[in-house]
Amino acid sequence: MNLKKTFIPLVNPISKDNPVIVQVLGICSALAVTSKLEPALVMAVSVTAVLSLANVIISLLRNTIPQSIRIIVQLVVVAALVVVVDQVLKAWNYEVSKALSVFIGLIITNCIIMGRLEAFALSNRPWPAFLDGIGNGIGYGLILVIVGFFRELFGSGTLMGYQIFPQSWYDAGYMNNGLMILPPMALIVVACIIWVHRSYNKDLQE
Amino acid sequence: MNRQSNTYTVIYAVVLVAVVGVLLSVVYQALRPQQIENIENDTKRQILAAALITPAPGENVADLYGSHITDSFIVNANGDRIESGEKAFDVKVANEVKKNDVSQRLLPVFVCTTDNGLKYIVPVYGAGLWGPIWGYVAFDANGDTVYGAYFAHQGETPGLGAEIEKPAFLDQFEGKDIFAADGAFQGIKVVKIGQEPADGSAWVHAVSGGTITSQGVQKMLSNSLEPYTAFFNKLSKEKEADK
């Protein structure tokens, strides 16, 4: 098998077919969990884990799933995985699970996951489906982390909770931008990323 | 076998749900003890935060709690201890503050030994703009002066109402008296800049842009602290007697 072809599902979603900035899926969570970098990172890891595992499971089951209830089967698998992730977070990283609160549960409704299951896992073998899950998870996480980076840096002056801007800046009159913390700014940052991305990828321009 | 038949579909769904159900209950049971411990440690951290004690990174909260909180008990609205066997730590404050009949309320008190002497920590609970707000307030041994406060919220607006958990807001409470000079309960008013009460009652500045949350804090303090009046009055009398 052609090695390059094998890794297309892994590499494509990171830039050319990015779920957030090209397919414009999963925007809601990109707004909700990116006011700080750490929850954005944990969300990215959680979605990647859920997506790749769900992709593999659905791909393994793809020849047995009855057509009439395939969406329900996908939902049950995704919901089960999300509950597991939620419980594991509550047990091992309580602080972050508190910060993410309902958004972990809302991974179930993340359009990227159902989208990939329907579009890819149902018609592909487990290994490519796994790579597709990882690739889309990374593509999604990458945008979340970039947005979280800018929002935390300019909104709170910190990164991962550590102070970045020295006190002397604040003494000199610099102020954290409160607007960065509010959800609308996430949309604007995402839009800026899309702008930069499209200007490098002319074939994506409509 | 016909995969599109009704029988197959129903059996498939039942088996799938059964498998998932078993899996989830196993995960839940396996992780439960760790989760309960996390929640308890988080509550302990909040109680200590009211007495201005924060665990150093990596420090065990439960140990710190054990070394500082030397006693805890439940009192009623008359200021008498209730010996029901229930622990102060396990009282659900959210349910207690809803009881309109104050004499029915269980009022937990945590006694904290700090470098600055004995402090009495009591829980408070109320409503913000989007959801519940809660916290703990530590009082000096005179049962009147606030030593420190800790507030938390479920989903107040970041940058606005959510500022009630920031030091800039919390630090204002230190040194405020919740009782007037004649011993009547007056609480702590949360007021806008320029609207400070002139009658000498205790006040702090509200969070600008977080008016409803700030009002929620004021209501929470009066509703949750007033039932402790009898208890605190006893404390201050004991204190007078000691002198």
XYZ file of C-alpha atoms in Angstrom:
449
model
C 0.000 0.000 0.000
C 1.138 3.492 -0.773
C 2.417 5.029 2.449
C 1.402 8.546 1.478
C -2.127 7.437 0.736
C -2.410 5.700 4.115
C -1.796 8.875 6.018
C -4.105 11.116 4.016
C -6.873 10.734 6.649
C -4.373 11.789 9.310
C -2.779 14.761 7.571
C -5.637 16.245 5.568
C -7.831 17.404 8.474
C -4.955 19.288 10.064
C -4.883 21.974 7.400
C -6.544 21.434 4.004
C -9.695 19.874 5.427
C -9.622 21.300 8.953
C -12.906 20.606 10.757
C -13.107 24.045 12.374
C -11.750 26.521 9.850
C -12.634 24.732 6.608
C -15.681 22.607 7.429
C -16.759 25.127 10.095
C -17.855 22.420 12.549
C -17.510 22.434 16.341
C -17.583 26.216 16.543
C -19.726 26.220 19.678
C -17.131 24.512 21.842
C -14.379 26.599 20.232
C -16.137 29.615 21.729
C -16.975 28.085 25.054
C -13.771 26.520 26.335
C -11.066 28.765 24.907
C -11.007 31.652 27.386
C -8.061 29.864 29.015
C -5.388 27.688 27.419
C -5.562 24.726 29.799
C -9.246 23.837 29.344
C -8.755 24.266 25.601
C -5.926 21.711 25.696
C -7.907 19.242 27.790
C -10.925 19.670 25.523
C -8.716 19.015 22.485
C -7.315 15.825 24.036
C -10.791 14.687 25.136
C -12.336 15.230 21.714
C -9.396 13.482 20.021
C -9.755 10.482 22.339
C -13.528 10.256 21.913
C -13.379 10.795 18.153
C -10.664 8.260 17.399
C -12.181 5.571 19.628
C -15.704 6.188 18.312
C -14.354 6.027 14.760
C -12.694 2.667 15.435
C -15.725 1.182 17.185
C -18.177 2.326 14.529
C -15.818 1.152 11.815
C -15.608 -2.301 13.442
C -19.382 -2.453 13.723
C -20.049 -0.905 10.311
C -21.118 -4.151 8.632
C -23.465 -5.141 11.443
C -25.251 -1.856 12.124
C -28.862 -1.872 10.877
C -29.436 1.070 8.534
C -32.588 2.229 10.299
C -30.926 2.845 13.664
C -27.395 3.738 12.631
C -27.543 7.296 14.035
C -28.819 5.948 17.347
C -26.012 3.387 17.462
C -23.467 6.136 16.788
C -24.988 8.301 19.512
C -24.917 5.489 22.053
C -21.253 4.753 21.313
C -20.262 8.428 21.462
C -22.314 9.084 24.588
C -20.759 6.094 26.360
C -17.238 7.268 25.498
C -17.994 10.815 26.595
C -19.359 9.651 29.937
C -16.190 7.603 30.448
C -13.991 10.617 29.628
C -16.068 12.794 31.977
C -15.795 10.307 34.828
C -12.049 9.836 34.306
C -11.510 13.604 34.351
C -13.554 13.968 37.527
C -11.408 11.334 39.175
C -7.978 12.404 37.941
C -8.138 16.089 37.140
C -10.972 17.580 39.158
C -9.910 21.200 38.698
C -10.043 21.018 34.922
C -13.238 19.012 34.938
C -14.777 21.795 37.014
C -13.572 24.399 34.523
C -14.995 22.463 31.569
C -18.220 21.594 33.445
C -20.964 20.851 30.937
C -18.792 21.145 27.863
C -17.382 17.645 28.279
C -20.930 16.317 28.203
C -21.570 18.438 25.152
C -18.842 16.614 23.201
C -21.728 14.260 22.404
C -23.335 16.965 20.319
C -20.066 18.102 18.728
C -20.861 18.113 15.029
C -17.339 16.971 14.143
C -17.856 13.606 15.822
C -21.149 12.650 14.226
C -19.888 14.119 10.978
C -16.773 11.934 10.891
C -18.692 8.825 11.946
C -21.239 9.294 9.170
C -18.819 10.443 6.497
C -15.809 8.268 7.199
C -16.063 5.519 9.820
C -19.195 3.919 8.348
C -17.446 3.264 5.037
C -13.813 2.653 5.998
C -11.698 0.045 7.762
C -10.718 0.574 11.426
C -7.101 1.700 10.860
C -7.849 4.542 8.447
C -10.852 5.429 10.614
C -8.557 5.657 13.640
C -6.130 7.913 11.746
C -9.043 10.039 10.566
C -10.196 10.425 14.171
C -6.737 11.415 15.374
C -6.261 13.794 12.440
C -9.577 15.552 12.950
C -9.015 15.695 16.692
C -5.638 17.352 16.154
C -7.060 19.709 13.534
C -9.799 20.721 15.947
C -7.441 20.921 18.920
C -4.930 23.017 16.998
C -7.497 25.760 16.406
C -8.716 25.559 20.015
C -5.178 25.947 21.320
C -4.402 28.877 19.020
C -7.612 30.634 20.050
C -7.044 29.802 23.722
C -3.471 31.096 23.494
C -4.491 34.533 22.230
C -7.545 34.832 24.485
C -5.682 33.951 27.675
C -2.598 36.011 26.778
C -4.478 39.229 25.989
C -7.500 38.608 28.202
C -5.733 37.633 31.407
C -2.052 38.279 30.716
C -1.292 34.666 31.621
C -0.617 31.350 29.864
C -1.589 28.052 31.551
C -2.182 30.200 34.632
C 1.386 31.585 34.704
C 1.811 35.355 34.532
C 3.376 36.325 31.198
C 3.114 40.097 31.132
C 5.280 41.543 33.911
C 3.757 43.770 36.585
C 5.779 46.712 35.252
C 3.590 46.707 32.101
C 0.468 47.065 34.230
C 2.115 49.802 36.251
C 2.869 51.575 32.972
C -0.826 51.595 32.126
C -1.322 48.335 30.199
C -4.676 46.680 30.851
C -5.998 43.186 30.155
C -8.596 43.251 27.428
C -11.845 42.076 29.034
C -13.430 41.599 25.618
C -10.957 38.779 24.852
C -12.522 36.691 27.619
C -16.045 37.037 26.253
C -17.270 34.558 23.598
C -17.573 37.007 20.657
C -13.806 37.467 20.633
C -13.372 33.732 20.035
C -15.354 34.083 16.810
C -13.194 36.997 15.733
C -9.988 35.080 16.481
C -11.319 32.059 14.572
C -12.184 34.382 11.680
C -8.644 35.788 11.713
C -7.232 32.251 11.592
C -9.505 31.462 8.623
C -8.336 34.666 6.928
C -4.662 33.794 7.315
C -5.279 30.163 6.362
C -7.189 31.042 3.167
C -4.619 33.575 2.083
C -2.013 30.778 2.104
C -4.352 28.198 0.555
C -5.683 29.950 -2.527
C -7.564 26.834 -3.702
C -9.849 27.114 -0.656
C -10.995 30.595 -1.570
C -14.538 30.716 -2.879
C -29.395 -13.166 8.313
C -31.309 -10.155 7.137
C -29.669 -7.154 8.739
C -32.516 -4.816 7.910
C -35.233 -6.938 9.515
C -37.089 -5.606 12.550
C -36.063 -8.540 14.727
C -32.376 -7.992 14.010
C -32.675 -4.265 14.625
C -34.414 -4.690 17.973
C -31.997 -7.373 19.189
C -29.050 -5.274 18.033
C -30.282 -2.238 19.940
C -30.987 -4.207 23.119
C -27.588 -5.919 23.119
C -25.754 -2.672 22.392
C -27.488 -0.797 25.183
C -26.947 -3.652 27.643
C -23.219 -3.798 26.845
C -22.828 -0.035 27.157
C -24.841 -0.010 30.386
C -22.621 -2.624 32.016
C -19.484 -0.846 30.833
C -20.584 2.506 32.232
C -21.593 1.128 35.614
C -18.221 -0.616 35.938
C -16.369 2.629 35.127
C -18.588 4.584 37.522
C -18.043 2.170 40.392
C -14.307 1.977 39.786
C -13.784 5.749 39.788
C -16.335 6.682 42.471
C -14.049 6.680 45.558
C -11.489 8.900 43.858
C -14.207 11.327 42.729
C -15.732 11.614 46.212
C -12.282 12.328 47.605
C -11.724 15.038 44.992
C -15.024 16.723 45.827
C -14.279 16.608 49.558
C -10.791 18.000 49.032
C -12.221 20.783 46.918
C -14.675 21.695 49.687
C -11.835 21.611 52.219
C -9.770 23.895 50.001
C -12.680 26.355 49.850
C -13.153 26.323 53.638
C -9.446 26.982 54.168
C -9.485 29.734 51.539
C -11.960 31.676 53.700
C -9.372 31.660 56.500
C -6.796 32.895 53.954
C -4.967 29.578 53.898
C -4.013 28.336 50.452
C -2.249 25.019 49.928
C 1.169 25.273 48.301
C 1.430 23.507 44.919
C 1.488 19.767 45.507
C 0.495 20.098 49.165
C -2.136 17.655 50.389
C -5.324 19.606 51.081
C -6.714 16.974 53.441
C -3.602 17.160 55.669
C -3.674 20.943 55.687
C -7.370 20.860 56.582
C -6.729 18.383 59.367
C -4.012 20.541 60.896
C -5.987 23.807 60.778
C -9.645 22.902 61.278
C -9.483 21.776 64.883
C -13.211 21.509 65.512
C -16.480 21.620 63.633
C -20.037 21.452 64.879
C -23.627 22.333 64.011
C -25.599 25.007 65.859
C -29.254 26.013 65.646
C -30.710 29.522 65.397
C -30.563 29.861 69.199
C -26.829 29.392 69.067
C -26.980 26.005 70.806
C -25.025 23.051 69.541
C -27.021 20.274 67.902
C -25.712 16.821 68.783
C -27.393 14.794 66.051
C -24.324 12.829 65.039
C -24.321 14.551 61.655
C -21.016 16.128 60.730
C -20.844 19.848 59.974
C -18.887 18.967 56.839
C -21.776 16.884 55.464
C -24.503 19.515 55.875
C -25.936 20.513 52.504
C -25.969 24.302 52.865
C -27.974 24.652 49.635
C -30.912 22.883 51.302
C -30.539 24.656 54.644
C -30.731 28.222 53.295
C -34.015 27.394 51.531
C -35.746 26.687 54.844
C -37.854 29.772 55.596
C -38.285 28.680 59.198
C -34.861 29.690 60.472
C -35.228 27.585 63.633
C -35.222 24.456 61.432
C -31.881 25.249 59.832
C -28.713 23.324 60.580
C -25.898 25.864 60.830
C -22.412 24.398 60.406
C -19.436 26.085 62.066
C -15.789 25.245 61.413
C -13.231 26.298 63.982
C -9.922 27.115 62.344
C -6.610 27.640 64.096
C -4.548 30.173 62.207
C -1.373 32.122 62.912
C -3.663 34.999 63.890
C -5.700 33.059 66.448
C -8.973 31.136 66.350
C -11.333 31.855 63.454
C -14.903 30.703 62.975
C -15.779 29.757 59.417
C -19.394 29.520 58.278
C -20.796 28.585 54.864
C -22.971 30.913 52.777
C -25.133 30.036 49.786
C -27.292 32.076 47.430
C -28.202 32.876 43.844
C -26.250 34.880 41.288
C -27.413 35.873 37.825
C -27.058 32.522 36.009
C -26.847 30.018 38.805
C -25.917 29.391 42.403
C -23.165 31.263 44.186
C -21.682 30.051 47.437
C -18.740 30.521 49.700
C -17.324 30.562 53.199
C -16.769 33.495 55.521
C -14.253 33.417 58.362
C -14.868 35.517 61.475
C -12.546 36.603 64.246
C -13.086 35.125 67.689
C -15.246 38.130 68.596
C -17.944 36.714 66.311
C -18.363 40.003 64.492
C -15.405 40.980 62.352
C -14.796 39.256 59.016
C -11.311 37.753 58.808
C -11.577 36.505 55.245
C -14.091 35.449 52.624
C -14.196 32.977 49.790
C -16.883 33.013 47.110
C -17.395 30.737 44.161
C -20.002 30.533 41.430
C -21.284 28.036 38.944
C -21.633 30.085 35.774
C -21.465 33.841 36.292
C -20.266 35.886 33.311
C -16.451 35.827 33.041
C -14.987 39.277 33.572
C -18.223 40.591 35.106
C -20.177 38.619 37.722
C -17.408 36.024 37.910
C -15.140 38.667 39.448
C -16.745 37.928 42.841
C -14.237 35.097 43.245
C -11.228 37.351 42.606
C -9.043 38.749 45.411
C -9.879 42.332 44.337
C -13.456 41.720 45.469
C -12.829 39.272 48.313
C -10.141 41.331 50.043
C -12.649 44.130 50.640
C -14.484 42.008 53.201
C -11.594 41.790 55.647
C -12.252 43.762 58.812
C -15.963 44.414 58.170
C -18.348 44.021 61.105
C -21.623 42.252 60.393
C -23.267 43.487 63.602
C -24.117 47.095 64.431
C -22.774 48.596 67.647
C -25.996 47.627 69.493
C -25.590 43.968 68.459
C -28.285 43.975 65.765
C -27.493 42.082 62.565
C -26.741 44.447 59.685
C -24.871 42.260 57.196
C -22.526 43.698 54.616
C -23.919 45.902 51.882
C -22.574 45.509 48.348
C -22.890 48.972 46.830
C -21.971 50.865 43.688
C -19.146 53.366 43.873
C -20.615 56.666 45.101
C -23.530 55.000 46.893
C -21.715 54.057 50.075
C -24.111 54.108 53.063
C -23.526 57.018 55.412
C -25.021 55.351 58.493
C -21.799 53.551 59.316
C -22.983 50.082 58.288
C -20.437 47.795 56.676
C -20.154 47.893 52.898
C -17.977 46.729 50.031
C -17.869 47.929 46.438
C -19.850 45.865 43.940
C -18.334 44.419 40.783
C -18.993 46.931 38.012
C -21.000 45.287 35.255
C -21.987 42.514 37.638
C -24.855 44.228 39.411
C -27.176 41.265 39.780
C -24.385 38.966 40.952
C -23.268 41.626 43.432
C -26.793 41.998 44.768
C -26.880 38.201 44.978
C -23.791 38.318 47.202
C -25.452 40.829 49.526
C -28.635 38.741 49.756
C -26.601 35.568 50.231
C -24.683 37.134 53.119
C -27.755 38.422 54.937
C -29.801 35.274 54.412
C -27.004 32.880 55.350
C -25.353 34.837 58.170
C -28.348 36.256 60.035
C -29.362 32.888 61.561
C -25.925 32.803 63.217
C -26.744 35.970 65.184
C -27.431 34.118 68.451
C -24.299 32.002 68.076
C -22.055 34.979 67.351
C -23.566 37.014 70.173
C -22.712 34.186 72.567
C -19.183 34.165 71.193
C -18.735 37.877 71.783
C -20.149 37.569 75.325
C -17.671 34.778 76.092
C -14.981 37.003 74.718
C -16.104 39.853 76.995
C -16.200 37.493 79.966
C -12.608 36.461 79.294
C -11.383 40.004 79.558
